[in-house]
């Protein structure tokens, strides 16, 4: 009899294996392990970067060397040995003029396995994709359509060469090299990533999308994303990733910088599914990400994230609301299972007058995982009439996981209005039985309850992404029942 | 249609049902009455397959099939419906979405394709009217913030949508004012036909003025101690349960 108790739910969750844990054979060129100035120079050289970029990297490296790893987050893990990591890996024989048809069939097969067929994406969703596989972009599509509008969407490596004036001006302007340990490391060794520039008054006609993937054993991946929305422009950017199963911990330390100029709007959506480690907590990706946006006058920035993967996550997509009337939003679903640990949230820094921010965070914990929300709402002394609404909800499955909320509020202006709401609930046996009685099997019941809990955030995702996100939520929590 | 033979069930080694025998034929309405703690709700949970209770002896047979090895959802697919005394809340899941999922899961189990959207909408409209339910109500989260009456009305709406063979109404009258009681009872009466059956579990005779039973059973200490016609309910109302002990 397929008896259901909470005990068994826990067992089910524990026996769930990483569905995307396959490994694709791609020939690749990998640097020797370790990090020093020569390696930093070699990375820069490998990518034919101009002198200023090499110097920028070296400067970051020197800063990084002076720093120590932060340990204030509510996570415990064995610190990575930074001298045991290879800092550059690229699939061989990359031809920048390659079209989608020329892409390694094995790679295409890999995406198909994930249900993200590129052709399909292209045809049906009208998405231009800049795919990052092991650090180097291997295919870029829809470039011409974007060109007509003056939109630049390319790899950051290409942007350094083709648009140095933009990169030079904005890289590190929102997340400086000195910002934190991982941002400094990323600045020194970033391998590749995406660059996007939307000119004044242009509304980007399609969702821009990048799929990241770690695909080489022992390879750290350090993406760098820079997105600039010029005055009055609009762009919606989708970022999604899955990673194959590996024994060793893989370090992922990305930096994402968004600049929304006067009256511009940026919508940045992420679905993250890095390998979370097996049910004993072995392996899995360390995800230490710095994401920050600068919003000028009347600008609006929305971060929406669905985090289901990684062994350890340390991530706070933030908004600096510098301009008057600027708006920042953060919508997050973070799922942890087995031994996963997530410490995630946001920072809303209100500097301008009449600035507004909204934070909706949904944490779902199962297994023996720990899920923390950490958020800061800071109101500057000149931020007259700033407003914030925060809502942090936690859903627990079983008795061995934990949900934590660390909301910080600092207000230097008495006109500020701040609201904070928090709830904690548990998926109950009675809820499951109720669904079962209506003919809904346990697996579907959990998906239904989790989707219901996450609804406010899922609704913020672009349609096609929401479907994928729901699928990921189900995979992350249900496993193979029966 | 439903046969219960010498049913014994316990929870945490404490025996609650001590040999229940009951036969419900198609087209019949049965009422099960009895004092608190007699095992009324346990009986409904055990029929629905709630695994918190262990069946130690006896059988539950639906249309000739022993239900012992069937999970709660499989029993539901075969046509067992339980209107809960305390319906649970599922935040963020609308009544419509919940019903759509439930109906399609049952169809899937019975080898049918998903119900086409237009058919689903038609069915929802029809059943909502039957139970005098405002359509706006259907987009609200399931039972979240519902009044007692709304919850019970929603249970009967679900029964209407799922069209079960055997509907067990567990204390459906509790928490209902007189108008809601009338609406819910009318709904049940309209849904009843010669191919299905209703088992009403209740404390009070009140509900039985509206849903008139063919048989009334008195449950006491895990056993059916008396069976009679609808007049037995009136007698119980007058004399209480003590004379049956």
Short mmCIF file of C-alpha atoms in Angstrom, two decimals, chain A residues 55-322:
data_model
loop_
_atom_site.label_atom_id
_atom_site.label_comp_id
_atom_site.label_asym_id
_atom_site.label_seq_id
_atom_site.Cartn_x
_atom_site.Cartn_y
_atom_site.Cartn_z
CA UNK A 55 45.82 45.40 -15.50
CA UNK A 56 42.29 45.57 -14.12
CA UNK A 57 42.36 41.84 -13.48
CA UNK A 58 45.79 41.98 -11.86
CA UNK A 59 44.65 44.79 -9.61
CA UNK A 60 41.66 42.69 -8.57
CA UNK A 61 43.93 39.73 -7.92
CA UNK A 62 46.11 41.81 -5.60
CA UNK A 63 43.06 43.06 -3.74
CA UNK A 64 41.74 39.52 -3.43
CA UNK A 65 45.01 38.34 -1.94
CA UNK A 66 44.62 40.85 0.86
CA UNK A 67 41.11 39.68 1.68
CA UNK A 68 39.78 36.78 3.71
CA UNK A 69 36.77 34.62 3.05
CA UNK A 70 33.64 35.89 4.71
CA UNK A 71 32.09 33.62 7.32
CA UNK A 72 29.08 35.56 8.57
CA UNK A 73 26.59 33.60 6.47
CA UNK A 74 24.50 30.90 8.11
CA UNK A 75 26.25 28.11 6.23
CA UNK A 76 28.99 25.65 7.09
CA UNK A 77 31.21 23.99 4.52
CA UNK A 78 34.78 23.09 3.91
CA UNK A 79 36.41 26.15 2.43
CA UNK A 80 37.56 25.53 -1.13
CA UNK A 81 41.29 25.24 -1.76
CA UNK A 82 41.78 28.06 -4.21
CA UNK A 83 45.09 26.61 -5.34
CA UNK A 84 43.43 23.33 -6.31
CA UNK A 85 41.11 24.88 -8.85
CA UNK A 86 41.72 25.34 -12.53
CA UNK A 87 40.77 28.88 -13.49
CA UNK A 88 40.24 28.48 -17.18
CA UNK A 89 38.55 25.86 -19.27
CA UNK A 90 37.13 26.31 -22.74
CA UNK A 91 35.59 23.88 -25.17
CA UNK A 92 38.12 23.45 -28.00
CA UNK A 93 37.87 24.90 -31.46
CA UNK A 94 35.49 27.72 -30.77
CA UNK A 95 34.62 29.62 -33.88
CA UNK A 96 32.90 32.92 -33.19
CA UNK A 97 31.12 32.81 -36.54
CA UNK A 98 29.51 29.53 -35.73
CA UNK A 99 25.78 29.28 -36.24
CA UNK A 100 23.46 27.14 -34.21
CA UNK A 101 23.73 24.40 -36.83
CA UNK A 102 27.42 24.13 -36.19
CA UNK A 103 27.07 23.60 -32.47
CA UNK A 104 28.47 20.34 -31.13
CA UNK A 105 25.65 17.83 -31.55
CA UNK A 106 26.55 16.37 -28.18
CA UNK A 107 25.98 19.75 -26.59
CA UNK A 108 22.65 20.10 -28.31
CA UNK A 109 21.75 16.63 -27.05
CA UNK A 110 22.63 17.76 -23.54
CA UNK A 111 20.22 20.68 -23.75
CA UNK A 112 17.54 18.40 -25.12
CA UNK A 113 17.98 16.12 -22.14
CA UNK A 114 17.29 19.13 -19.97
CA UNK A 115 14.21 19.88 -21.96
CA UNK A 116 15.75 23.12 -23.19
CA UNK A 117 16.17 22.40 -26.84
CA UNK A 118 17.79 25.44 -28.37
CA UNK A 119 15.93 25.10 -31.64
CA UNK A 120 12.68 24.95 -29.79
CA UNK A 121 13.58 27.90 -27.63
CA UNK A 122 14.52 29.83 -30.71
CA UNK A 123 11.51 28.92 -32.75
CA UNK A 124 8.82 29.00 -30.13
CA UNK A 125 9.95 31.51 -27.59
CA UNK A 126 11.63 34.10 -29.67
CA UNK A 127 14.59 34.06 -27.31
CA UNK A 128 18.05 35.14 -28.26
CA UNK A 129 20.46 32.96 -26.36
CA UNK A 130 24.04 33.45 -25.51
CA UNK A 131 25.10 30.08 -24.20
CA UNK A 132 27.94 29.79 -21.76
CA UNK A 133 29.36 26.30 -21.55
CA UNK A 134 32.44 26.04 -19.44
CA UNK A 135 33.33 29.65 -19.66
CA UNK A 136 33.21 30.43 -23.35
CA UNK A 137 30.23 31.40 -25.43
CA UNK A 138 29.72 28.87 -28.16
CA UNK A 139 26.64 30.14 -29.87
CA UNK A 140 24.92 33.48 -30.16
CA UNK A 141 21.63 33.90 -31.92
CA UNK A 142 19.23 36.58 -32.99
CA UNK A 143 22.07 38.99 -33.20
CA UNK A 144 20.85 40.64 -36.33
CA UNK A 145 17.39 41.41 -35.03
CA UNK A 146 18.98 43.00 -32.02
CA UNK A 147 21.50 44.87 -34.16
CA UNK A 148 18.72 46.65 -36.00
CA UNK A 149 17.62 48.22 -32.73
CA UNK A 150 21.16 49.06 -31.76
CA UNK A 151 21.06 46.52 -28.96
CA UNK A 152 24.38 44.94 -28.12
CA UNK A 153 24.12 41.42 -26.78
CA UNK A 154 27.30 39.41 -26.81
CA UNK A 155 29.82 37.67 -24.63
CA UNK A 156 31.70 39.89 -22.23
CA UNK A 157 34.96 38.81 -23.94
CA UNK A 158 33.68 40.11 -27.24
CA UNK A 159 32.43 43.30 -25.61
CA UNK A 160 35.87 43.98 -24.13
CA UNK A 161 37.25 43.94 -27.66
CA UNK A 162 34.38 45.49 -29.60
CA UNK A 163 32.96 47.97 -27.10
CA UNK A 164 35.82 48.80 -24.75
CA UNK A 165 34.47 52.28 -23.99
CA UNK A 166 31.27 50.83 -22.49
CA UNK A 167 32.97 48.01 -20.61
CA UNK A 168 35.68 50.28 -19.27
CA UNK A 169 33.12 52.78 -18.05
CA UNK A 170 30.74 50.38 -16.34
CA UNK A 171 32.56 47.22 -15.28
CA UNK A 172 33.07 47.32 -11.53
CA UNK A 173 30.96 50.46 -11.23
CA UNK A 174 28.19 48.70 -9.29
CA UNK A 175 30.19 45.84 -7.81
CA UNK A 176 33.70 47.20 -7.26
CA UNK A 177 36.69 44.87 -7.19
CA UNK A 178 37.01 45.62 -3.51
CA UNK A 179 33.40 44.74 -2.76
CA UNK A 180 33.89 41.30 -1.33
CA UNK A 181 36.15 38.28 -1.46
CA UNK A 182 34.35 36.47 -4.25
CA UNK A 183 33.72 39.59 -6.30
CA UNK A 184 37.45 40.33 -6.16
CA UNK A 185 38.25 36.76 -7.21
CA UNK A 186 35.76 36.95 -10.05
CA UNK A 187 37.22 40.27 -11.21
CA UNK A 188 40.65 38.67 -11.43
CA UNK A 189 39.74 35.47 -13.20
CA UNK A 190 36.32 35.83 -14.81
CA UNK A 191 36.22 33.53 -17.77
CA UNK A 192 33.26 34.78 -19.70
CA UNK A 193 29.69 35.90 -19.37
CA UNK A 194 27.21 38.13 -21.09
CA UNK A 195 27.20 41.76 -22.00
CA UNK A 196 24.14 43.70 -22.92
CA UNK A 197 23.52 47.31 -23.83
CA UNK A 198 20.08 48.69 -24.62
CA UNK A 199 20.25 52.14 -26.24
CA UNK A 200 18.18 55.15 -25.17
CA UNK A 201 14.44 54.71 -25.50
CA UNK A 202 14.67 51.20 -26.95
CA UNK A 203 12.37 48.49 -25.75
CA UNK A 204 14.12 45.17 -26.25
CA UNK A 205 11.68 43.17 -28.40
CA UNK A 206 12.54 39.77 -26.94
CA UNK A 207 13.54 38.15 -23.68
CA UNK A 208 17.31 37.87 -23.60
CA UNK A 209 18.48 34.59 -22.24
CA UNK A 210 21.62 32.84 -21.10
CA UNK A 211 22.03 29.27 -20.00
CA UNK A 212 25.00 28.54 -17.84
CA UNK A 213 26.43 25.14 -17.23
CA UNK A 214 29.44 23.75 -15.47
CA UNK A 215 30.76 20.88 -17.49
CA UNK A 216 34.34 20.14 -16.64
CA UNK A 217 35.45 18.25 -13.55
CA UNK A 218 37.23 20.49 -11.08
CA UNK A 219 36.59 23.65 -13.05
CA UNK A 220 35.61 26.77 -11.27
CA UNK A 221 33.35 28.94 -13.29
CA UNK A 222 33.41 32.68 -12.94
CA UNK A 223 30.86 34.46 -15.07
CA UNK A 224 30.70 38.16 -15.37
CA UNK A 225 27.52 39.77 -16.55
CA UNK A 226 27.15 43.43 -17.33
CA UNK A 227 23.82 44.82 -18.40
CA UNK A 228 23.28 48.47 -19.19
CA UNK A 229 19.84 49.88 -19.88
CA UNK A 230 20.22 53.42 -21.18
CA UNK A 231 17.67 56.16 -20.48
CA UNK A 232 14.07 55.16 -21.03
CA UNK A 233 14.89 51.66 -22.26
CA UNK A 234 13.47 48.31 -21.22
CA UNK A 235 14.90 44.83 -21.12
CA UNK A 236 13.88 41.47 -19.68
CA UNK A 237 16.78 39.11 -19.14
CA UNK A 238 16.52 35.41 -18.31
CA UNK A 239 19.29 33.40 -16.80
CA UNK A 240 19.00 29.70 -16.16
CA UNK A 241 21.38 26.95 -15.34
CA UNK A 242 21.75 23.28 -14.52
CA UNK A 243 24.97 21.45 -13.85
CA UNK A 244 25.97 17.80 -14.16
CA UNK A 245 26.81 15.61 -11.20
CA UNK A 246 30.41 15.76 -9.95
CA UNK A 247 32.24 14.36 -6.96
CA UNK A 248 34.35 17.34 -6.08
CA UNK A 249 32.84 20.59 -5.00
CA UNK A 250 32.72 23.07 -7.77
CA UNK A 251 33.08 26.73 -7.09
CA UNK A 252 30.84 29.17 -8.84
CA UNK A 253 31.45 32.83 -8.10
CA UNK A 254 29.62 35.06 -10.52
CA UNK A 255 29.23 38.79 -10.59
CA UNK A 256 26.22 40.42 -12.19
CA UNK A 257 26.04 44.19 -12.56
CA UNK A 258 22.94 45.96 -13.78
CA UNK A 259 22.73 49.64 -14.58
CA UNK A 260 19.31 51.15 -15.10
CA UNK A 261 19.65 54.78 -16.17
CA UNK A 262 16.93 57.42 -15.85
CA UNK A 263 13.48 56.01 -16.63
CA UNK A 264 14.89 52.61 -17.64
CA UNK A 265 13.50 49.27 -16.56
CA UNK A 266 15.32 45.98 -16.10
CA UNK A 267 13.67 42.70 -15.30
CA UNK A 268 16.22 40.04 -14.42
CA UNK A 269 14.94 36.49 -13.91
CA UNK A 270 17.00 33.52 -12.81
CA UNK A 271 16.29 29.83 -12.54
CA UNK A 272 19.22 28.21 -10.79
CA UNK A 273 19.68 24.46 -10.60
CA UNK A 274 23.35 23.76 -9.97
CA UNK A 275 24.14 20.28 -8.73
CA UNK A 276 23.09 20.26 -5.05
CA UNK A 277 25.19 17.27 -3.98
CA UNK A 278 23.92 13.76 -3.41
CA UNK A 279 21.66 12.67 -0.58
CA UNK A 280 24.61 12.39 1.83
CA UNK A 281 25.55 15.94 1.00
CA UNK A 282 28.56 14.89 -1.02
CA UNK A 283 29.62 17.02 -3.97
CA UNK A 284 27.53 19.88 -5.17
CA UNK A 285 28.25 23.38 -6.32
CA UNK A 286 29.27 26.28 -4.10
CA UNK A 287 27.41 29.25 -5.40
CA UNK A 288 28.83 32.53 -4.10
CA UNK A 289 27.30 35.21 -6.23
CA UNK A 290 27.29 38.97 -6.15
CA UNK A 291 24.40 40.53 -8.02
CA UNK A 292 23.64 44.20 -7.76
CA UNK A 293 21.74 46.81 -9.67
CA UNK A 294 22.00 50.57 -9.74
CA UNK A 295 18.75 52.41 -10.39
CA UNK A 296 18.86 56.04 -11.46
CA UNK A 297 15.97 58.50 -11.47
CA UNK A 298 12.53 56.88 -12.10
CA UNK A 299 14.25 53.61 -12.98
CA UNK A 300 12.92 50.22 -12.00
CA UNK A 301 14.79 46.99 -11.36
CA UNK A 302 13.18 43.61 -10.63
CA UNK A 303 15.09 40.56 -9.55
CA UNK A 304 13.16 37.31 -9.70
CA UNK A 305 14.92 34.11 -8.75
CA UNK A 306 14.08 30.47 -8.38
CA UNK A 307 16.92 28.76 -6.57
CA UNK A 308 16.74 24.99 -6.39
CA UNK A 309 20.33 23.87 -6.70
CA UNK A 310 23.82 24.22 -5.19
CA UNK A 311 25.22 22.62 -2.06
CA UNK A 312 25.90 26.04 -0.58
CA UNK A 313 24.33 29.26 -1.81
CA UNK A 314 25.36 32.71 -0.79
CA UNK A 315 23.53 35.21 -2.88
CA UNK A 316 21.86 38.60 -2.37
CA UNK A 317 20.65 40.29 -5.54
CA UNK A 318 20.44 43.90 -4.48
CA UNK A 319 19.27 47.30 -5.63
CA UNK A 320 20.86 50.63 -5.03
CA UNK A 321 17.96 53.02 -5.42
CA UNK A 322 20.04 56.06 -6.12
#
